XYZ file of C-alpha atoms in Angstrom:
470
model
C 4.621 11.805 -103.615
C 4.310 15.017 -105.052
C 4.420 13.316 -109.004
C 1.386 11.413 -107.646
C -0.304 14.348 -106.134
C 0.218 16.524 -109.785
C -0.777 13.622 -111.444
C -3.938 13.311 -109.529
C -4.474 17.143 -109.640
C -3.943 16.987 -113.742
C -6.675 14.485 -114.080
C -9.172 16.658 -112.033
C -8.868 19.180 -114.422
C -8.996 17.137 -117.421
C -12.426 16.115 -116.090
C -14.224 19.473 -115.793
C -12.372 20.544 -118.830
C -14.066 17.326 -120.602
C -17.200 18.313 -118.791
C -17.422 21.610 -119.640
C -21.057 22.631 -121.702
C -20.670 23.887 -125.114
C -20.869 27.761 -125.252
C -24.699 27.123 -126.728
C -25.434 25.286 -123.463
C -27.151 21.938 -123.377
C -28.615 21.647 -126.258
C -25.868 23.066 -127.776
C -23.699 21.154 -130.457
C -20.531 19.876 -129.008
C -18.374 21.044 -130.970
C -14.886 20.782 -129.339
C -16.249 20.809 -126.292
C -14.821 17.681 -123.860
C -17.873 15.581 -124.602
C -17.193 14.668 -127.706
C -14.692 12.602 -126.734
C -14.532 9.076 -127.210
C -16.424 7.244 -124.464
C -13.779 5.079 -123.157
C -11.965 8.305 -121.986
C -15.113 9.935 -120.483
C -15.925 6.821 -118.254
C -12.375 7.364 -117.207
C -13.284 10.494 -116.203
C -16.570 9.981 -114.261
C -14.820 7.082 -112.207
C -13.497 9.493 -110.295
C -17.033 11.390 -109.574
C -18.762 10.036 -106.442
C -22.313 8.979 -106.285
C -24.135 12.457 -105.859
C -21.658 14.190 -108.613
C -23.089 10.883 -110.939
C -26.439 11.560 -110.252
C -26.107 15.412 -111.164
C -24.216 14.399 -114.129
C -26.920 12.141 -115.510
C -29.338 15.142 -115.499
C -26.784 17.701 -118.181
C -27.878 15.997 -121.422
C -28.685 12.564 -122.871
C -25.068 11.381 -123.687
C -24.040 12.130 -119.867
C -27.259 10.914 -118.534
C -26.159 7.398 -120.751
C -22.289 7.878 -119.334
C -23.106 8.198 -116.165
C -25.568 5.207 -115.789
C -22.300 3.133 -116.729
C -22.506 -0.281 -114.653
C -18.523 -0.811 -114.325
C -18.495 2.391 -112.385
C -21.894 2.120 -110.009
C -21.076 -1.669 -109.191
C -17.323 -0.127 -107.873
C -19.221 2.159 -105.759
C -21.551 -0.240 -104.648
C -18.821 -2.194 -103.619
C -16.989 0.576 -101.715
C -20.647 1.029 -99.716
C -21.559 -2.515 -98.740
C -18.619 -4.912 -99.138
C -18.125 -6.802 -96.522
C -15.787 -5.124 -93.649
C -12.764 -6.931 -92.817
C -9.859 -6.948 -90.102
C -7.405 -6.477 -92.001
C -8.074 -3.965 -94.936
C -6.096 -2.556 -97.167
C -6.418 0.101 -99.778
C -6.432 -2.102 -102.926
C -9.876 -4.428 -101.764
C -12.404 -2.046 -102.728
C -10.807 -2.431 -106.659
C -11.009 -6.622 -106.214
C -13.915 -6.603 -104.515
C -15.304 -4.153 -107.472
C -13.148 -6.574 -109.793
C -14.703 -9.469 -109.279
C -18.257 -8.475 -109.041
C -17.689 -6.501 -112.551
C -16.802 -9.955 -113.922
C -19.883 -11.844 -112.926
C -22.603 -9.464 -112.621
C -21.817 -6.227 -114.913
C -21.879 -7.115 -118.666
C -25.036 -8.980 -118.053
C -26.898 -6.038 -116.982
C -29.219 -3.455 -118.397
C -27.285 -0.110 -117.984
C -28.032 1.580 -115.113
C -28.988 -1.527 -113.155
C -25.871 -1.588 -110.209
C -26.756 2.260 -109.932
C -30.461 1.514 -109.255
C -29.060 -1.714 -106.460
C -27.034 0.861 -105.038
C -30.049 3.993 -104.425
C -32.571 1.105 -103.303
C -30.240 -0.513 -100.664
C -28.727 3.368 -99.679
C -32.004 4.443 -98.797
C -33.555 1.572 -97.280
C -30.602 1.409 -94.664
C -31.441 5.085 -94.152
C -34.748 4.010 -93.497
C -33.973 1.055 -91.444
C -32.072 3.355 -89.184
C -35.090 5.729 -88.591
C -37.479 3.214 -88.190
C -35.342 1.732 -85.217
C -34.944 5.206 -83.791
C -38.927 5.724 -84.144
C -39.995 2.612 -82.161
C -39.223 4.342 -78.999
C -42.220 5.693 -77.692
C -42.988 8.583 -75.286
C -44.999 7.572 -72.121
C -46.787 11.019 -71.708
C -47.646 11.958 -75.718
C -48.170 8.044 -76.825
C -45.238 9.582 -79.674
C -41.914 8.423 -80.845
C -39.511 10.114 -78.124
C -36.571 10.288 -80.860
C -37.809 12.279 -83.469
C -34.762 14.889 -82.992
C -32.650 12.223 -83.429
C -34.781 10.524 -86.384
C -34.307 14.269 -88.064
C -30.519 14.058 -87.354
C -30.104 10.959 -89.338
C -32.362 11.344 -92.355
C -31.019 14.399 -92.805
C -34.726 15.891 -93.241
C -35.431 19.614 -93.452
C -38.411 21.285 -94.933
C -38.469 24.459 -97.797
C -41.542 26.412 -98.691
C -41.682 27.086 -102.064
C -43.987 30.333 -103.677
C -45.499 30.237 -106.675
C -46.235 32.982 -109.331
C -49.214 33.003 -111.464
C -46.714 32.812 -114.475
C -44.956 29.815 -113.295
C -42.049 30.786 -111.691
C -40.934 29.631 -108.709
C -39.002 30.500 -105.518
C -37.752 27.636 -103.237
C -36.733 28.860 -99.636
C -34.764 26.819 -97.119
C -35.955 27.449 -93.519
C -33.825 29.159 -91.003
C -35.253 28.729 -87.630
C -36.550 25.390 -86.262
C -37.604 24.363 -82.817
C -38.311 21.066 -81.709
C -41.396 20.669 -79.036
C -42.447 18.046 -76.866
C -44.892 16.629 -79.602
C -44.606 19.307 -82.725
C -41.626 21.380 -85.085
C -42.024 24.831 -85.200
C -40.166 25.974 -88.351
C -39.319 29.286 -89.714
C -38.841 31.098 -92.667
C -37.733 35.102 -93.315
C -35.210 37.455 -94.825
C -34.996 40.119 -97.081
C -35.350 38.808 -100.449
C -39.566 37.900 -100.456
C -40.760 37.766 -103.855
C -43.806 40.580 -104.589
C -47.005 38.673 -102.667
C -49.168 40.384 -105.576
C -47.863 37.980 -108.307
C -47.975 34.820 -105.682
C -50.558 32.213 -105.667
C -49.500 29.213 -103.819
C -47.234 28.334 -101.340
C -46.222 24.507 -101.336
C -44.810 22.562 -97.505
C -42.256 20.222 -98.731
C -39.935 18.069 -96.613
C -36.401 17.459 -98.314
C -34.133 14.814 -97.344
C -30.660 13.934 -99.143
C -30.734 11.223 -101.189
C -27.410 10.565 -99.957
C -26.670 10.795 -96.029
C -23.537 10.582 -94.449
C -24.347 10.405 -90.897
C -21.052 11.483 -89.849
C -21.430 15.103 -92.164
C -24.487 17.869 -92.096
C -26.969 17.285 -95.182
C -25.562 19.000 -97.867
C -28.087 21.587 -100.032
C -26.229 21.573 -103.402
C -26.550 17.519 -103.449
C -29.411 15.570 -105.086
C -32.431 15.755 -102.753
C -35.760 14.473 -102.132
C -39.064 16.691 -101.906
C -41.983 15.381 -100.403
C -45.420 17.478 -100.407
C -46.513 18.096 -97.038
C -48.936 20.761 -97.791
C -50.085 23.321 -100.140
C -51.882 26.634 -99.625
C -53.469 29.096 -101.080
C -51.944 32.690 -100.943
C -55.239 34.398 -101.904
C -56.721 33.291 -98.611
C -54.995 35.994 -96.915
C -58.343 37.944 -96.015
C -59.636 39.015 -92.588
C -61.470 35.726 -91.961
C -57.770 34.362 -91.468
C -56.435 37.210 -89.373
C -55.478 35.624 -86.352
C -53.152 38.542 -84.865
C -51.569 42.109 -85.141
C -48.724 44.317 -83.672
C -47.488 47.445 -84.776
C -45.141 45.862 -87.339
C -46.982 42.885 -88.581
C -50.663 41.243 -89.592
C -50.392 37.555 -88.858
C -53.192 35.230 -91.177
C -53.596 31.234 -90.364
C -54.062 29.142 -92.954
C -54.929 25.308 -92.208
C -53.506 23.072 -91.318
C -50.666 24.813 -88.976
C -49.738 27.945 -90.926
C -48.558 31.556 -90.107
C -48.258 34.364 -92.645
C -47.076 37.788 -91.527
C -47.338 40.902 -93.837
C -45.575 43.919 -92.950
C -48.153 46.885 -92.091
C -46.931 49.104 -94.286
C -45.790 47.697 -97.453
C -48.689 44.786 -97.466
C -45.452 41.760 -98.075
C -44.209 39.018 -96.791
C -42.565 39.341 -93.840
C -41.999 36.142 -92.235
C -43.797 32.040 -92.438
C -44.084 29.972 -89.781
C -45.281 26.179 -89.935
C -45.845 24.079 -86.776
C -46.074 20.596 -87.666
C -47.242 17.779 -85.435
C -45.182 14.823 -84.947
C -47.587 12.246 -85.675
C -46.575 10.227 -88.639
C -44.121 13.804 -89.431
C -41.103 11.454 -90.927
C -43.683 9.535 -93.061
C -45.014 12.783 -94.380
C -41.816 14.363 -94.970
C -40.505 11.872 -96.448
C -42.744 9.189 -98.222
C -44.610 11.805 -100.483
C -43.707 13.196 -103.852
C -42.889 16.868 -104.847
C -46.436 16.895 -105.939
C -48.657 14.926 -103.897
C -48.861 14.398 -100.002
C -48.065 11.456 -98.354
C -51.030 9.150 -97.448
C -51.699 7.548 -94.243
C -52.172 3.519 -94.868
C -55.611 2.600 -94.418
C -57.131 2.052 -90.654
C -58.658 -1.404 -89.315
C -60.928 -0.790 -86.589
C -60.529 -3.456 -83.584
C -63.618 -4.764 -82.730
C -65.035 -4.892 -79.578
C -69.005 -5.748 -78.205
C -68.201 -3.672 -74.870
C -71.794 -0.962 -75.386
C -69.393 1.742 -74.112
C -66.623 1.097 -76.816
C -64.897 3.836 -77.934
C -66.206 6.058 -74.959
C -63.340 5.409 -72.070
C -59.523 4.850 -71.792
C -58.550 8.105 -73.429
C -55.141 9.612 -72.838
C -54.772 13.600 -73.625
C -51.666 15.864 -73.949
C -51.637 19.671 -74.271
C -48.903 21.816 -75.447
C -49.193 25.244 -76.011
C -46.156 27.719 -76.181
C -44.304 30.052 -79.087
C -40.572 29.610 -79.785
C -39.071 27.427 -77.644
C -41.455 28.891 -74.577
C -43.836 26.428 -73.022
C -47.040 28.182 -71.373
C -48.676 24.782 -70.504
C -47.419 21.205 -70.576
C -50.287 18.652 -69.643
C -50.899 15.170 -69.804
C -54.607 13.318 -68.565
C -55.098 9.816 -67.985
C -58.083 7.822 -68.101
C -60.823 9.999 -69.671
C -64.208 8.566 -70.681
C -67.643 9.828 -72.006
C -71.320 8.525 -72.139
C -74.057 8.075 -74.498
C -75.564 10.496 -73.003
C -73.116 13.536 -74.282
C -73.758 12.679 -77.800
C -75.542 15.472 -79.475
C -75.066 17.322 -83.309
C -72.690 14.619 -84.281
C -70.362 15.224 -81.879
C -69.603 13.537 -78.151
C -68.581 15.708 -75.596
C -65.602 14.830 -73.366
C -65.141 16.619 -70.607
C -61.242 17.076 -69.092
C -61.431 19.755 -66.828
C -64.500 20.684 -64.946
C -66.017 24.092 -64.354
C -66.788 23.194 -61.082
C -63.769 21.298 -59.613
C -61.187 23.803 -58.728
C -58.791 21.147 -57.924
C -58.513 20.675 -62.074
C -57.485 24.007 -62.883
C -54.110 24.599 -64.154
C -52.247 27.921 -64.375
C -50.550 28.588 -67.531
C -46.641 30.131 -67.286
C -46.399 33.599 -68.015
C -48.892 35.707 -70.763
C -49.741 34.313 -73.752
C -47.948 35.704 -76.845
C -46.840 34.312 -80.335
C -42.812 35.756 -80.540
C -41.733 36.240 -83.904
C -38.760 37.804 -85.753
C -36.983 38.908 -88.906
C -33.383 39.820 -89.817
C -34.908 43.543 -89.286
C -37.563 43.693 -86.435
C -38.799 40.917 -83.799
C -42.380 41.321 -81.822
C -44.864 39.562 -80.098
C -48.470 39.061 -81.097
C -50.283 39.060 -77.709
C -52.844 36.711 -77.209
C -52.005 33.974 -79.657
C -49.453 30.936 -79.436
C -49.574 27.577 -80.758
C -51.581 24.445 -79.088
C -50.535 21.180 -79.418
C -53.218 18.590 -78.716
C -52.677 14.348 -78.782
C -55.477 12.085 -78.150
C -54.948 8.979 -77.634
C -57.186 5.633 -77.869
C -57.293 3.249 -75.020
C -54.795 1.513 -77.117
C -52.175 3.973 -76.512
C -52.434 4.980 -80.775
C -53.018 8.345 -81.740
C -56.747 9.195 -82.323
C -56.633 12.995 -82.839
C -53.290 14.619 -83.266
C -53.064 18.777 -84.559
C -50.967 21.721 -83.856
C -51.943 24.800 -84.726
C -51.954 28.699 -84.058
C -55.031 29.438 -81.536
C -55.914 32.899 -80.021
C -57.367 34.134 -76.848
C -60.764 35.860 -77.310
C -62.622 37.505 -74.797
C -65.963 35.192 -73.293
C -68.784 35.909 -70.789
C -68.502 34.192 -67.392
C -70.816 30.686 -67.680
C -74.237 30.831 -66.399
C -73.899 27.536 -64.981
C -70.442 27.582 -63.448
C -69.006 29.643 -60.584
C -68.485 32.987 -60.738
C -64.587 33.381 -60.897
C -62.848 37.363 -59.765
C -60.633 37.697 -63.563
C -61.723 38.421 -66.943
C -62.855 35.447 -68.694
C -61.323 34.295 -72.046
C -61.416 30.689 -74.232
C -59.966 29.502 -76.917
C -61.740 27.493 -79.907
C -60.083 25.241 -82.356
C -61.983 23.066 -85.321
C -61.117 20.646 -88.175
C -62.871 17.453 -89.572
C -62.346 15.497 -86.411
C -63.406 17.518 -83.568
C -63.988 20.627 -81.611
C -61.605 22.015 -78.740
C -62.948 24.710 -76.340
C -60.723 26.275 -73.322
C -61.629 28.626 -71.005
C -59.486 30.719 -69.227
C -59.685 33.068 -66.386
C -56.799 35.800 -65.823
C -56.196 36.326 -62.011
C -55.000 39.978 -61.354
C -53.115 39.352 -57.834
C -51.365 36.620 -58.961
C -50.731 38.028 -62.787
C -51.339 34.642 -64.360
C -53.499 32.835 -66.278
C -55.638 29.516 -65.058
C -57.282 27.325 -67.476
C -60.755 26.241 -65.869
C -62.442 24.097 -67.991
C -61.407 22.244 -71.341
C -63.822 20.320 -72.938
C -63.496 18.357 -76.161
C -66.178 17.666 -78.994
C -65.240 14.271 -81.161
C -66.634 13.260 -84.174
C -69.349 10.447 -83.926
C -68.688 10.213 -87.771
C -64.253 9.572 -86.670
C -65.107 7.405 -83.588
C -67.240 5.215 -85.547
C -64.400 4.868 -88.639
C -61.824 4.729 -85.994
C -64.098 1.538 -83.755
C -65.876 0.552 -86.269
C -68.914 1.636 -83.942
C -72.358 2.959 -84.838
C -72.902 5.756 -82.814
């Protein structure tokens, strides 16, 4: 036992001493380094490197990239991974299995072809797996009701990464996330911001291993996946994107979903905070490339000659909290609309009515966006994030966002009742549609009641989205 376990610790060594780089570095002449060894003794070497170590290896120089594609050693791994499971195993089938595939299939192959089998069929099991976890669906947000666990096994996290006018680049794992009833709320801060004056962009990736054990965490230092989610501009950081303030902090929103805080004083970063809606959230995490966003397969309308299609059998759900703290938690049923409340390109549909008090809904506690830092932590009063999913009469998502919002001060209506509490609404806006919520703050009972919340769709969506001409 312990000549086998010195024997096995001798040839570990001999590998990284064979692997070492040249003083030079990569480009480097070899020189007596361990690569210029003869091949058959490198490919001894490797066969003891797993899949991940391989794929890191292939990326040092040509010669390893060439060594490392070596079919004998991927179609042994591949065998290991999806040879058939038996009863009675034993520690040698792996090698015949590996053995006898080598003998049929290997020398007939372009290099690098049992290392390509083996990535293809790796991640489409990963795949599979999600996909089966995504078909369940949530009755009340018309949204997969597994995401958490979708997360879990593709392993999928999400970086920012800031940009410098000269090129350089900072990648920055997140270190807060909370998981909502239809959104992610992830965070980013620390001490070690790069200067905000020689940033330009800051890119949304999603990263996912491209190997995932399900029965480890997701490793960082492996190979991963980076999948472009979003990208922003860091020069947008004026007051037309102020959306909040405390003593410590400015807060700026950049679309879609974005926070920025600056400290006060020293005019940096401070912390970043992206809320992302789970609609299609794997797909775009995932499916993309580190330099272009993933995009959504094209939509066929289903026809219909009802003259009010496209106007009834809505379903809406409303979120809106800050860190793991849910204000308001809403779903309505059967909404419709006329032709009458078209107007401006947009159709209005009503949800809660001014004038029915039995519709109005008190929010939990006082609206306020929490944030913190290894340093401070505050509040920005007023703000928080809203989650809003509309659904067709189909039950598919017609209008999905989440976003920061804040509370603004608003006259009483002209035309509605005359309620004893400061008036406030909230207004959100993008390419589909208009939200507008009014709020009234009751002093006796020291809460908030939302009164009326009216939303403004797109005649120029519904009719892409029915195939309607409205």
């Amino acid at each position: 036992m312990a000549t086998g376990r010195a024997r096995l610790l001798h040839q570990h060594w001999l590998g990284v001493q064979a692997l070492r780089l040249p003083p030079g570095g990569v480009g480097a002449a070899p020189g007596s380094s361990g690569l210029s060894l003869p091949a058959e003794i490198l490919l001894k070497i490797l066969s003891y490197l797993d899949a991940a170590a391989l794929l890191c290896l292939g990326c040092v120089n040509r010669r390893c990239y060439h060594l490392a594609n070596d079919n004998f050693i991927w179609v042994r791994i591949y065998s290991a991974a999806f040879s058939p499971k038996r009863s009675n195993w034993r520690a040698d089938s792996v090698e015949r299995t590996a053995a006898s595939v080598s003998l049929l299939s290997v020398e007939d192959k372009a290099a690098g072809y049992w290392k390509e089998e083996y990535l293809t069929k790796r991640i489409a099991s990963v795949k599979a797996a999600v996909a089966q976890v995504l078909k369940v669906i949530n009755p009340y947000t018309g949204l997969p009701a597994k995401t958490k666990e979708a997360l879990r096994i593709s392993g999928l996290s999400w970086v920012i990464i800031l940009k410098e006018r000269s090129g350089k680049e900072h990648v920055l794992e997140h270190v807060d996330l909370f998981i909502n009833d239809s959104s992610v709320t992830i965070m980013w801060y620390g001490k070690n911001w790069p200067c905000l004056a020689a940033l330009s962009t800051l890119d949304l990736c999603g990263v996912t291993p491209v190997f995932m054990d399900r029965s480890k965490p997701p490793t960082k230092s492996g190979p991963r996946w980076h999948s472009l989610v979003a990208k922003y501009s860091l020069t947008n950081l004026t007051d037309a994107t102020l959306i909040g303030c405390d003593r410590f902090v400015r807060v700026f929103h950049l679309d879609p979903g974005l926070l920025v805080g600056l400290w006060k004083r020293a005019e940096e970063l401070a912390f970043v905070v992206a809320s992302l809606h789970f609609h299609q959230l794997v797909e775009r995490s995932t499916l993309g490339s580190a330099s272009a966003p993933y995009e959504l397969p094209p939509h066929t309308p289903l026809l219909d000659d009802s003259p009010e299609y496209g106007l009834h059998g809505y379903q809406l759900h409303v979120d809106i909290h800050s860190s793991g703290t849910f204000y308001l938690c809403s779903t309505f049923r059967n909404l419709f609309t006329k032709k009458g409340y078209i107007e401006n390109g947009y159709v209005k549909l009503i949800v809660i009515h001014f004038q029915n008090s039995t519709e109005h809904l008190p929010l939990v506690g006082k609206l306020g966006l929490c944030w913190r830092t290894d340093v401070f932590d505050g509040c920005i009063q007023s703000c928080s994030m809203m989650d809003v999913t509309l659904l067709d009469e189909y039950g598919k998502p017609f209008w999905c966002f989440s976003s920061p919002v804040r509370m603004r001060p608003s006259p009483s209506p002209s035309d509605g009742p005359t309620f004893a509490g400061e008036t406030y609404c909230i207004d959100y806006k993008d390419s589909a549609g208009t939200v507008h919520v009014e709020l009234v703050w009751l002093e006796e009972t020291e809460e908030y009641f939302m009164v009326s919340l009216v939303l403004y769709l797109s005649t120029a969506k519904l009719n892409h989205w029915f195939g309607t001409e409205y």
